[in-house]
PDB file of C-alpha atoms in Angstrom:
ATOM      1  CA  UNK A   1      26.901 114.898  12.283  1.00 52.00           C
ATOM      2  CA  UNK A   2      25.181 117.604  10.357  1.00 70.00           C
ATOM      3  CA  UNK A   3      22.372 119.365  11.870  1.00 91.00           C
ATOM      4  CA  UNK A   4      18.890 120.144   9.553  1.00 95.00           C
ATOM      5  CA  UNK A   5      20.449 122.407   6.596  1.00 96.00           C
ATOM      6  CA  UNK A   6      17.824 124.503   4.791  1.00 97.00           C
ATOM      7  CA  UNK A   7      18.398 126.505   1.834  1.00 96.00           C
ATOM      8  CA  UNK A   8      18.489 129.425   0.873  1.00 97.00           C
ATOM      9  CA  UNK A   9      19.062 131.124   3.544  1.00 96.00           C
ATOM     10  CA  UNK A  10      17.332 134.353   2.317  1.00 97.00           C
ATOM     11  CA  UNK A  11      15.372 135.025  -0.385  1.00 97.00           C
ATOM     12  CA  UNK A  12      13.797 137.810  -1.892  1.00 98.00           C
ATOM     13  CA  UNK A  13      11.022 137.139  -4.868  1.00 97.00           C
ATOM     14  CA  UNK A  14       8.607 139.825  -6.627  1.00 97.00           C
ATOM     15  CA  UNK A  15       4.728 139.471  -5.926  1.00 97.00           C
ATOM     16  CA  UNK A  16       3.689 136.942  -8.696  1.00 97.00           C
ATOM     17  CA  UNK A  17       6.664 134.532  -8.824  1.00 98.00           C
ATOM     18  CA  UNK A  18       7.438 131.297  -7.409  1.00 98.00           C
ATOM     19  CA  UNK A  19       9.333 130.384  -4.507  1.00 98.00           C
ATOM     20  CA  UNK A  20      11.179 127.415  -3.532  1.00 98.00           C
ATOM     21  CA  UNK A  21      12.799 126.501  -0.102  1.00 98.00           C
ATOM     22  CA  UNK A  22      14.714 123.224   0.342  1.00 98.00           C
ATOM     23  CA  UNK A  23      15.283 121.164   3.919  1.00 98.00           C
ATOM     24  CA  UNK A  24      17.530 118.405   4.406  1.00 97.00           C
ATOM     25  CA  UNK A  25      16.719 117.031   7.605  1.00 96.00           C
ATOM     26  CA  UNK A  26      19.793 115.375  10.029  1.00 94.00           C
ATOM     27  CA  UNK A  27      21.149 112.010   9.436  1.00 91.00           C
ATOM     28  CA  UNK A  28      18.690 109.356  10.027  1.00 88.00           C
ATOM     29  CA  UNK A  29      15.546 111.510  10.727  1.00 91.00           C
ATOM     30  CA  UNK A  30      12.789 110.302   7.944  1.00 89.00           C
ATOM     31  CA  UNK A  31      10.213 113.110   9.570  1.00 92.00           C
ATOM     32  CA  UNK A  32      10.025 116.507   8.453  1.00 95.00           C
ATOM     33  CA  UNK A  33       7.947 119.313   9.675  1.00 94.00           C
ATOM     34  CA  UNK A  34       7.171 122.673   8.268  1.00 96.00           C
ATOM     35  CA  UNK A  35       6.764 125.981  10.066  1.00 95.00           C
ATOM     36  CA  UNK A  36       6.110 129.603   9.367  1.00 96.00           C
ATOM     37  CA  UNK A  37       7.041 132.582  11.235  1.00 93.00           C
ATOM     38  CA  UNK A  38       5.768 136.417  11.531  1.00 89.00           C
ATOM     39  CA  UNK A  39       7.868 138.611  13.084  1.00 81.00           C
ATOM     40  CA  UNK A  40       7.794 138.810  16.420  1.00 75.00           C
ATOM     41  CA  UNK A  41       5.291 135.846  16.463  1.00 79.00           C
ATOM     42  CA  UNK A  42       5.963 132.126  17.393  1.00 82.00           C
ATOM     43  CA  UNK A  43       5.829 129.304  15.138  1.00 89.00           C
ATOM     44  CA  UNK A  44       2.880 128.096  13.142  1.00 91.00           C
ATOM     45  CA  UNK A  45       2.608 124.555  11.993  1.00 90.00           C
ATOM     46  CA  UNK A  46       2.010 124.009   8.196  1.00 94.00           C
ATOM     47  CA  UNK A  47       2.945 120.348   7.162  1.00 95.00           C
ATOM     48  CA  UNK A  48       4.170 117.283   8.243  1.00 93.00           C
ATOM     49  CA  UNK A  49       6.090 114.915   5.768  1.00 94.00           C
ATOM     50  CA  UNK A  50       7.656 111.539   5.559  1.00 92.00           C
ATOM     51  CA  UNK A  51       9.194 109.960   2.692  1.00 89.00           C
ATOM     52  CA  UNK A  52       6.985 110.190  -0.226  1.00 89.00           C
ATOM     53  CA  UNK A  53       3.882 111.553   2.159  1.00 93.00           C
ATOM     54  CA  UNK A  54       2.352 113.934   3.184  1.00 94.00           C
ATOM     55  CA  UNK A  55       1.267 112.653   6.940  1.00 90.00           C
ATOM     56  CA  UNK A  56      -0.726 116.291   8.005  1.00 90.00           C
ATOM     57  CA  UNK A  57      -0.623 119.557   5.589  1.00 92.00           C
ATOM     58  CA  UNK A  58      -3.716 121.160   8.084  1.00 89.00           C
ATOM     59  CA  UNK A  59      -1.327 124.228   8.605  1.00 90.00           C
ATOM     60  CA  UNK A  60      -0.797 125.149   5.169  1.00 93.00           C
ATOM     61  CA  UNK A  61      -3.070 127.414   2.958  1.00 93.00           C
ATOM     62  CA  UNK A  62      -4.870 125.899   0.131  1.00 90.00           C
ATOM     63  CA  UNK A  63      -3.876 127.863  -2.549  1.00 94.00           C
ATOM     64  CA  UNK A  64      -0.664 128.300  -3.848  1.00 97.00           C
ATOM     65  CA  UNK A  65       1.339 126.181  -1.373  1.00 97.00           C
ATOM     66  CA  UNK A  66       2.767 122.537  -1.598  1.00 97.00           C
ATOM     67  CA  UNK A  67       5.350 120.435  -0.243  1.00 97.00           C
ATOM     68  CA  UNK A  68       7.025 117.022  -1.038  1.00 96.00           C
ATOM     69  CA  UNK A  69       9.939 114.716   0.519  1.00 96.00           C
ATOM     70  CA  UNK A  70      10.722 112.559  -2.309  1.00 93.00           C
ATOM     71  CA  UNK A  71      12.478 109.426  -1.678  1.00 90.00           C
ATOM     72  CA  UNK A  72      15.596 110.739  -2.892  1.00 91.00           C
ATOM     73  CA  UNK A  73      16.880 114.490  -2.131  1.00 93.00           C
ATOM     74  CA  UNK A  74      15.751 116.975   0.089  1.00 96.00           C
ATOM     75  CA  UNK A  75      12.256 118.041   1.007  1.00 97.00           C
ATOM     76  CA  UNK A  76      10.461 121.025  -0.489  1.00 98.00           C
ATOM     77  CA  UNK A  77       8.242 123.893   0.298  1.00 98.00           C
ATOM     78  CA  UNK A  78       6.809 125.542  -3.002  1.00 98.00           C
ATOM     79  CA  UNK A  79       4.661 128.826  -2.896  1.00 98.00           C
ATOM     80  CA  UNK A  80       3.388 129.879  -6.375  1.00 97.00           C
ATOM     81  CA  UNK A  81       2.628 133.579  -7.190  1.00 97.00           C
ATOM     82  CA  UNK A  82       4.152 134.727  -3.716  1.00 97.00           C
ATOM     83  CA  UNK A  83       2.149 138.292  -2.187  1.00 96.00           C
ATOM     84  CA  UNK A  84       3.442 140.345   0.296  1.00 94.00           C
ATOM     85  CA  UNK A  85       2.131 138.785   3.347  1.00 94.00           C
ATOM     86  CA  UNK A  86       4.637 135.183   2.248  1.00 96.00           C
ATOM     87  CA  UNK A  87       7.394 137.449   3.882  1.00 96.00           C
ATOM     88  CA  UNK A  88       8.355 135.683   6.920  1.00 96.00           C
ATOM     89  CA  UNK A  89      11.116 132.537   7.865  1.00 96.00           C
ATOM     90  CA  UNK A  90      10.341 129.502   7.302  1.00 97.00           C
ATOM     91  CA  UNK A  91      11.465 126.851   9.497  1.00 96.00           C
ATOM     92  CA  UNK A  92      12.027 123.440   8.663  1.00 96.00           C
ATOM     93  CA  UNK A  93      12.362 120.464  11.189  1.00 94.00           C
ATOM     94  CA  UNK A  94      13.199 116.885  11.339  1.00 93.00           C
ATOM     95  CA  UNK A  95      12.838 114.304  13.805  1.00 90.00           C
ATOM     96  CA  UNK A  96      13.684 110.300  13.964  1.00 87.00           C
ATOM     97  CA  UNK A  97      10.079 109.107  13.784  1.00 78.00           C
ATOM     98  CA  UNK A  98      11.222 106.633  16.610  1.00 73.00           C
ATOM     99  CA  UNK A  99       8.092 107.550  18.768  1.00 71.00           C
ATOM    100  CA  UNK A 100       5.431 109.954  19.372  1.00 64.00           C
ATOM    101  CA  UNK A 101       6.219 112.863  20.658  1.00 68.00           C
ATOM    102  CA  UNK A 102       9.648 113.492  19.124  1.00 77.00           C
ATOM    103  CA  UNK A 103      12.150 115.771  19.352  1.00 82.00           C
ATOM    104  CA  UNK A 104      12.348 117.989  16.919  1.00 87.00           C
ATOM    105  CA  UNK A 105      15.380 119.712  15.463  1.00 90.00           C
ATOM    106  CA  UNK A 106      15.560 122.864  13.751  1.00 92.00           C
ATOM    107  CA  UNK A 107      16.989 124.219  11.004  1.00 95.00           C
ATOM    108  CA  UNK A 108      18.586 127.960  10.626  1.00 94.00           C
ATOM    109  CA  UNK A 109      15.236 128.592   8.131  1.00 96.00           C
ATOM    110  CA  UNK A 110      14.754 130.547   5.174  1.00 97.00           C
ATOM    111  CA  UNK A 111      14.028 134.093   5.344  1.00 96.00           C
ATOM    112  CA  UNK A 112      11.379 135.307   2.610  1.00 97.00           C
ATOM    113  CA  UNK A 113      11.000 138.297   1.261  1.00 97.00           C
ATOM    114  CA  UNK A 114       8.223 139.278  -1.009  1.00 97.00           C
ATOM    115  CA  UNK A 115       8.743 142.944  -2.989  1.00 95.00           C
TER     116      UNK A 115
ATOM    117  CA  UNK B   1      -7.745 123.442  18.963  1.00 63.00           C
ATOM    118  CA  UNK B   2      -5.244 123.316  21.274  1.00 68.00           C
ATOM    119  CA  UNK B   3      -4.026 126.882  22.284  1.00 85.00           C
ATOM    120  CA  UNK B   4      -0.284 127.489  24.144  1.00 90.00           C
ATOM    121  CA  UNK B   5      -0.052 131.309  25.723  1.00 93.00           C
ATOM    122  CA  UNK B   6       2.750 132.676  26.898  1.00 95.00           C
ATOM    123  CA  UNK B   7       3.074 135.368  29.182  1.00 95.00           C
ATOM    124  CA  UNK B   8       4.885 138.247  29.321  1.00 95.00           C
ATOM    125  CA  UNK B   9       5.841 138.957  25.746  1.00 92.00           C
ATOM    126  CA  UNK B  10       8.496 140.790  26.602  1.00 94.00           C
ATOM    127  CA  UNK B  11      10.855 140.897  29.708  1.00 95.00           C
ATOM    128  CA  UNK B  12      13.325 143.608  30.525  1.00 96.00           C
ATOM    129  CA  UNK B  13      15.525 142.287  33.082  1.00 96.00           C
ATOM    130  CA  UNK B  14      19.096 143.790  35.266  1.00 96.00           C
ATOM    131  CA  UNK B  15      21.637 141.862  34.748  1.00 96.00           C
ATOM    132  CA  UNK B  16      21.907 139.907  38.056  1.00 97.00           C
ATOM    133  CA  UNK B  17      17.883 139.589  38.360  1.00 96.00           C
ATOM    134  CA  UNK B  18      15.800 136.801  38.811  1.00 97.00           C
ATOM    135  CA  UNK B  19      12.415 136.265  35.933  1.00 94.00           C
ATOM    136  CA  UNK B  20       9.760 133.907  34.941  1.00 97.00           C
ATOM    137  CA  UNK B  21       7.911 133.091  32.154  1.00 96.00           C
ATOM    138  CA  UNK B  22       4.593 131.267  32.023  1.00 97.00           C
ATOM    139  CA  UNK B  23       3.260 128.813  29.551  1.00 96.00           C
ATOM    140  CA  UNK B  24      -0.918 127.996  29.474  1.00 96.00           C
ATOM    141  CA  UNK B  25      -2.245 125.233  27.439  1.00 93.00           C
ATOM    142  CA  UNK B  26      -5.935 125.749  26.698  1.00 90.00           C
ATOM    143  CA  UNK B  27      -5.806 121.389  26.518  1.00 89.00           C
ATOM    144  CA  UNK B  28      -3.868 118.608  28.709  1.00 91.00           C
ATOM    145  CA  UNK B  29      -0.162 118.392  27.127  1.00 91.00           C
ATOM    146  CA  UNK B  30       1.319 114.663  26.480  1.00 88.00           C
ATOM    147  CA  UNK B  31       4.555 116.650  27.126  1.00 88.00           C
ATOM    148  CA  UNK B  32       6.026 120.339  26.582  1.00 92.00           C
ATOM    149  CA  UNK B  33       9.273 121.613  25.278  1.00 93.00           C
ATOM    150  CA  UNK B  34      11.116 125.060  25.754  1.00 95.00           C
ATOM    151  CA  UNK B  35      13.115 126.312  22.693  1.00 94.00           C
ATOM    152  CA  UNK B  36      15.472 129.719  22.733  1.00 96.00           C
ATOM    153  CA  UNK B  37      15.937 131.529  19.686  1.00 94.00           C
ATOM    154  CA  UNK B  38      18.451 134.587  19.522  1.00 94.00           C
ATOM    155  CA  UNK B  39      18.113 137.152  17.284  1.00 89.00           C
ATOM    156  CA  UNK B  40      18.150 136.589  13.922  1.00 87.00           C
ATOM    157  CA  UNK B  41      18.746 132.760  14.770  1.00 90.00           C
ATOM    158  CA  UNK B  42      16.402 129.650  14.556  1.00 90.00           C
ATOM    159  CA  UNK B  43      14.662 127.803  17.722  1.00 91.00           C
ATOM    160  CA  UNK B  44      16.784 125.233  19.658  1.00 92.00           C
ATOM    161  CA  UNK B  45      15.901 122.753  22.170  1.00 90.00           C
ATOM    162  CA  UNK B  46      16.491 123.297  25.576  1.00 94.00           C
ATOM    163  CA  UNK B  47      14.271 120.860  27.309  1.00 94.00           C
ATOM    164  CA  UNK B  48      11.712 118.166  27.243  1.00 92.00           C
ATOM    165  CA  UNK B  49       9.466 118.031  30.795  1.00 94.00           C
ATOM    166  CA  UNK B  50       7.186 114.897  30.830  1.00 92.00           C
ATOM    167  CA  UNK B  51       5.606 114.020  33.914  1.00 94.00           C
ATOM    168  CA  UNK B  52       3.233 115.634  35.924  1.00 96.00           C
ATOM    169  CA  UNK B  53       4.956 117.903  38.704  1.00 96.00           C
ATOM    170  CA  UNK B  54       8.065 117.806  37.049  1.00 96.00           C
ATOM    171  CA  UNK B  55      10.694 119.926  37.910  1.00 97.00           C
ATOM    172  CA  UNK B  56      14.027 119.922  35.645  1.00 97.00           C
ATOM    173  CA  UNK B  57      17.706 122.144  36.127  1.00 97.00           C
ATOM    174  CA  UNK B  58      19.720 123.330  33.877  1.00 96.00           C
ATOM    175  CA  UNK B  59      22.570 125.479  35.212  1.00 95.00           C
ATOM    176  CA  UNK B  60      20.779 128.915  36.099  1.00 97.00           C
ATOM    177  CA  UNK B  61      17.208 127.384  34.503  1.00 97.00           C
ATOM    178  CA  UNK B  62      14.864 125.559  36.097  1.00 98.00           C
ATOM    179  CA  UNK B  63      11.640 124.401  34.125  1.00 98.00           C
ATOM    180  CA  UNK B  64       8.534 123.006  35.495  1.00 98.00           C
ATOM    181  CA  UNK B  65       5.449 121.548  34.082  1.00 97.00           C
ATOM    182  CA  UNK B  66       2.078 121.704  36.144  1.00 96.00           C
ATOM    183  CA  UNK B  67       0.089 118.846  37.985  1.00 96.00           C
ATOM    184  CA  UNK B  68      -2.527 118.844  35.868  1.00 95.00           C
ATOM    185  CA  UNK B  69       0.065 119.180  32.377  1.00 94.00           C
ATOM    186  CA  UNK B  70      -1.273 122.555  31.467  1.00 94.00           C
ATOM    187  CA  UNK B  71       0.941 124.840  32.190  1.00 95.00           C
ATOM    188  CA  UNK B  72       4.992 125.370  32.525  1.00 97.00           C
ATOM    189  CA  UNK B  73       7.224 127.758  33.492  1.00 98.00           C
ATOM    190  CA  UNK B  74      10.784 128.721  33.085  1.00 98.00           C
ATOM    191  CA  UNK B  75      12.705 130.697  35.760  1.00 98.00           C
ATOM    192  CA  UNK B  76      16.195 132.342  34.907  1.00 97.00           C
ATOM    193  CA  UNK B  77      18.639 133.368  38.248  1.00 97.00           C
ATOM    194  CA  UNK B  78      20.965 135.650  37.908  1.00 97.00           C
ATOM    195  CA  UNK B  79      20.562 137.042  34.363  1.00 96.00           C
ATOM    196  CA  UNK B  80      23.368 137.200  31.980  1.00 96.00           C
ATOM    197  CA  UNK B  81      23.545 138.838  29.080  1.00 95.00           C
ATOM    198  CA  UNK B  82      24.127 135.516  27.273  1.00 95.00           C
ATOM    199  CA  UNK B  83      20.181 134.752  28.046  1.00 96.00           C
ATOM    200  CA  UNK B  84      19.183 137.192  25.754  1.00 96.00           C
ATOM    201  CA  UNK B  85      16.780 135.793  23.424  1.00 96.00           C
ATOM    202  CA  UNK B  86      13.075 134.657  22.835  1.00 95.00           C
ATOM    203  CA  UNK B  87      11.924 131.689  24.933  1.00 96.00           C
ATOM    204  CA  UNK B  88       9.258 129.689  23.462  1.00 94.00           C
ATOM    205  CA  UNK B  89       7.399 126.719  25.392  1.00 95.00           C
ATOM    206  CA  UNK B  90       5.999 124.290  22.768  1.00 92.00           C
ATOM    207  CA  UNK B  91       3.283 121.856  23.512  1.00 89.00           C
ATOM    208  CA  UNK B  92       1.944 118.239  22.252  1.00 83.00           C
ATOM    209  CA  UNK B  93      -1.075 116.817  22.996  1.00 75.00           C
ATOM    210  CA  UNK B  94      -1.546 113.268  23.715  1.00 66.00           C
ATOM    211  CA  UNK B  95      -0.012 111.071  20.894  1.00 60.00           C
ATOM    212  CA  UNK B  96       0.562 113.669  18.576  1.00 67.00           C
ATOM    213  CA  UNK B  97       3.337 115.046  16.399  1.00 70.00           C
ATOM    214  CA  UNK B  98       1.728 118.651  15.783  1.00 76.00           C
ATOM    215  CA  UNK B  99       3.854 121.274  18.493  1.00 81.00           C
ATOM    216  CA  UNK B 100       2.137 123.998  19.219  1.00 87.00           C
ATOM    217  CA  UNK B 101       3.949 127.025  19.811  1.00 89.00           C
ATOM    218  CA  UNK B 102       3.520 130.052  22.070  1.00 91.00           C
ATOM    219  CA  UNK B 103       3.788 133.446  21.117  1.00 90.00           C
ATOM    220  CA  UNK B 104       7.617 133.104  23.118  1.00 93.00           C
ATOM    221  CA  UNK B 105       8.929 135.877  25.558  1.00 95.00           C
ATOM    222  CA  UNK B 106      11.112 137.962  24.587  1.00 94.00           C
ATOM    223  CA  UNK B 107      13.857 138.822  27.366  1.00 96.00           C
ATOM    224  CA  UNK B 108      16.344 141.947  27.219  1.00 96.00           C
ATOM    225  CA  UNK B 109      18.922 142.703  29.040  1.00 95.00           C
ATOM    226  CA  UNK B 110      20.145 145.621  30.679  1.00 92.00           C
ATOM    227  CA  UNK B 111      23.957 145.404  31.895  1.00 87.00           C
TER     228      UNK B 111
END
């Protein structure tokens, strides 16, 4: 039984490009959830998805950020014309939806890093 | 909004020793969680606590929430240097699905 894979696992983008981080949560678990870390911080909550919606996106900036769970595939985290202060990991986490609150599982997360 | 603080940042424990760490909600928590994350690593569950009072074991960890759901603690005995990580206590308020985080503690160890 596969745990939440994200991917990649590191990634290193130039101020002005786009990045893309993928999360496919475990077996069964139709909730995803989003969160950013700064070094030596905790976790900050950006967006909560189910299939094909976007249930909460409160945490995420405005500007240049999005994020989809399509029916089919995995779900994504897009930041458009990355700056410096994108650097951190991104976390990704799924849960069964079964009831509220719900466990959530974590991914190993994607480590950005802006040049 | 609901605020989760977490004291002390950092812990510098003998191996052998005893430590706590403290989790504050600013609100009333539906529940709160505790997640380790090692260096370089990502957060895993360790523990849900529920009701009031309640008072859960695991091996050398005991966790308890607070009567009044607003605050939890985590107490390590006899420190290893397997416990070396950053504890974070993660809270939701009633009915939600938002967890909010604390800053975690960060515990070294010296052998």
């Amino acid at each position: 039984n596969a745990g939440v894979m994200q991917n990649p696992r590191h990634l290193v983008r130039r101020r002005g490009q786009e990045a893309r981080l993928r999360c496919s949560p475990m077996k069964g678990h139709s909730h995803v959830y989003w969160y950013r870390q700064l070094p030596e911080e905790g976790l900050k909550f950006m967006v909560y998805l189910q299939k094909e919606n976007i249930i909460d996106e409160s945490g995420m900036p405005k500007e240049r950020f999005s994020a989809e769970f399509p029916k089919e595939g995995p779900s994504i985290l897009r930041i458009q014309q990355v700056v410096r202060g994108d650097s951190a990991a991104y976390f990704c986490a799924s849960s069964p939806g079964l009831e509220l609150p719900d466990t959530q599982y974590f991914g190993p997360g994607t480590r950005l890093t802006v040049l | 909004g609901q605020q989760v603080m977490q004291i002390p940042q950092y812990q510098h424990v003998q191996e052998g020793e005893d430590f706590t760490t403290y989790c504050n909600s600013s609100t009333t928590l539906s529940n709160i969680q505790w997640y380790k994350q090692r260096p370089g690593g990502h957060p895993v569950f360790l523990i849900q606590l529920v009701k009031s009072g309640e008072v859960k074991k695991q091996k050398r960890l005991t966790f308890q929430f607070g009567e009044a759901k607003k605050n939890s603690s985590l107490h390590i005995t006899a420190t290893q240097t397997t416990d070396v990580g950053t504890y974070f206590c993660a809270g939701f308020s009633s009915n939600d699905y938002k967890l909010s985080f604390g800053a975690g503690t960060t515990v070294t160890v010296r052998a």
